[in-house]
Amino acid sequence: MMMMKMMMKKMMMMMMMMMVMMMMMRRMRMMMMMVMMMMMMMMMMMMMMMMMMMMMMMMMMMTMSGPMYVQKFDVRVILATRQFI
């Protein structure tokens, strides 16, 4: 779970950087383009994080117990992702 915290910190840093960049580029015509790009990047990051988490959890569940547990966990993950997006 330490990894998760690290990821969150990284995400926060990224957010800050983006905010600064937007502040700088406020007067420019490229603002909208930049925003779109940032949004896309953020979405990609989220997806990657979700995938990583799922993989890790799956591995843990597999080692711990049989397929039933994994299935239950699957449902939970899907619900979580739905809320997240």
PDB file of C-alpha atoms in Angstrom, residues 1-64:
ATOM      1  CA  MET A   1       0.000   0.000   0.000  1.00  0.00           C
ATOM      2  CA  MET A   2       3.048   2.247   0.332  1.00  0.00           C
ATOM      3  CA  MET A   3       3.253   2.195  -3.457  1.00  0.00           C
ATOM      4  CA  MET A   4      -0.281   3.581  -3.610  1.00  0.00           C
ATOM      5  CA  LYS A   5       0.671   6.493  -1.365  1.00  0.00           C
ATOM      6  CA  MET A   6       3.713   7.209  -3.532  1.00  0.00           C
ATOM      7  CA  MET A   7       1.518   7.182  -6.628  1.00  0.00           C
ATOM      8  CA  MET A   8      -0.891   9.625  -5.036  1.00  0.00           C
ATOM      9  CA  LYS A   9       1.966  11.955  -4.146  1.00  0.00           C
ATOM     10  CA  LYS A  10       3.199  11.809  -7.736  1.00  0.00           C
ATOM     11  CA  MET A  11      -0.301  12.540  -8.994  1.00  0.00           C
ATOM     12  CA  MET A  12      -0.548  15.558  -6.700  1.00  0.00           C
ATOM     13  CA  MET A  13       2.780  16.848  -7.999  1.00  0.00           C
ATOM     14  CA  MET A  14       1.563  16.420 -11.577  1.00  0.00           C
ATOM     15  CA  MET A  15      -1.611  18.346 -10.753  1.00  0.00           C
ATOM     16  CA  MET A  16       0.399  21.204  -9.289  1.00  0.00           C
ATOM     17  CA  MET A  17       2.640  21.336 -12.350  1.00  0.00           C
ATOM     18  CA  MET A  18      -0.381  21.419 -14.623  1.00  0.00           C
ATOM     19  CA  MET A  19      -1.975  24.204 -12.625  1.00  0.00           C
ATOM     20  CA  VAL A  20       1.205  26.275 -12.888  1.00  0.00           C
ATOM     21  CA  MET A  21       1.430  25.646 -16.617  1.00  0.00           C
ATOM     22  CA  MET A  22      -2.180  26.698 -17.084  1.00  0.00           C
ATOM     23  CA  MET A  23      -1.579  29.858 -15.084  1.00  0.00           C
ATOM     24  CA  MET A  24       1.353  30.705 -17.348  1.00  0.00           C
ATOM     25  CA  MET A  25      -0.559  29.958 -20.521  1.00  0.00           C
ATOM     26  CA  ARG A  26      -3.774  31.702 -19.506  1.00  0.00           C
ATOM     27  CA  ARG A  27      -3.452  34.548 -22.009  1.00  0.00           C
ATOM     28  CA  MET A  28      -2.526  32.305 -24.907  1.00  0.00           C
ATOM     29  CA  ARG A  29      -4.803  30.934 -27.549  1.00  0.00           C
ATOM     30  CA  MET A  30      -3.349  27.475 -26.931  1.00  0.00           C
ATOM     31  CA  MET A  31      -4.986  27.308 -23.512  1.00  0.00           C
ATOM     32  CA  MET A  32      -7.858  25.083 -24.617  1.00  0.00           C
ATOM     33  CA  MET A  33      -5.540  22.710 -26.442  1.00  0.00           C
ATOM     34  CA  MET A  34      -3.336  22.462 -23.362  1.00  0.00           C
ATOM     35  CA  VAL A  35      -6.314  21.722 -21.141  1.00  0.00           C
ATOM     36  CA  MET A  36      -7.475  18.964 -23.460  1.00  0.00           C
ATOM     37  CA  MET A  37      -3.996  17.438 -23.517  1.00  0.00           C
ATOM     38  CA  MET A  38      -3.774  17.563 -19.715  1.00  0.00           C
ATOM     39  CA  MET A  39      -7.154  15.910 -19.334  1.00  0.00           C
ATOM     40  CA  MET A  40      -6.106  13.115 -21.661  1.00  0.00           C
ATOM     41  CA  MET A  41      -2.857  12.650 -19.742  1.00  0.00           C
ATOM     42  CA  MET A  42      -4.700  12.511 -16.428  1.00  0.00           C
ATOM     43  CA  MET A  43      -7.141   9.922 -17.765  1.00  0.00           C
ATOM     44  CA  MET A  44      -4.265   7.799 -19.018  1.00  0.00           C
ATOM     45  CA  MET A  45      -2.526   8.035 -15.637  1.00  0.00           C
ATOM     46  CA  MET A  46      -5.705   6.997 -13.827  1.00  0.00           C
ATOM     47  CA  MET A  47      -6.178   4.021 -16.121  1.00  0.00           C
ATOM     48  CA  MET A  48      -2.575   2.933 -15.664  1.00  0.00           C
ATOM     49  CA  MET A  49      -2.890   3.195 -11.881  1.00  0.00           C
ATOM     50  CA  MET A  50      -6.088   1.172 -11.910  1.00  0.00           C
ATOM     51  CA  MET A  51      -4.473  -1.524 -14.040  1.00  0.00           C
ATOM     52  CA  MET A  52      -1.438  -1.678 -11.756  1.00  0.00           C
ATOM     53  CA  MET A  53      -3.595  -1.919  -8.651  1.00  0.00           C
ATOM     54  CA  MET A  54      -5.773  -4.618 -10.190  1.00  0.00           C
ATOM     55  CA  MET A  55      -2.766  -6.654 -11.249  1.00  0.00           C
ATOM     56  CA  MET A  56      -1.192  -6.418  -7.799  1.00  0.00           C
ATOM     57  CA  MET A  57      -4.435  -7.313  -6.046  1.00  0.00           C
ATOM     58  CA  MET A  58      -5.046 -10.205  -8.414  1.00  0.00           C
ATOM     59  CA  MET A  59      -1.596 -11.602  -7.724  1.00  0.00           C
ATOM     60  CA  MET A  60      -2.137 -11.299  -3.970  1.00  0.00           C
ATOM     61  CA  MET A  61      -5.561 -12.951  -4.160  1.00  0.00           C
ATOM     62  CA  MET A  62      -4.243 -15.775  -6.338  1.00  0.00           C
ATOM     63  CA  THR A  63      -1.470 -16.530  -3.873  1.00  0.00           C
ATOM     64  CA  MET A  64      -3.836 -16.293  -0.916  1.00  0.00           C
TER      65      MET A  64
END
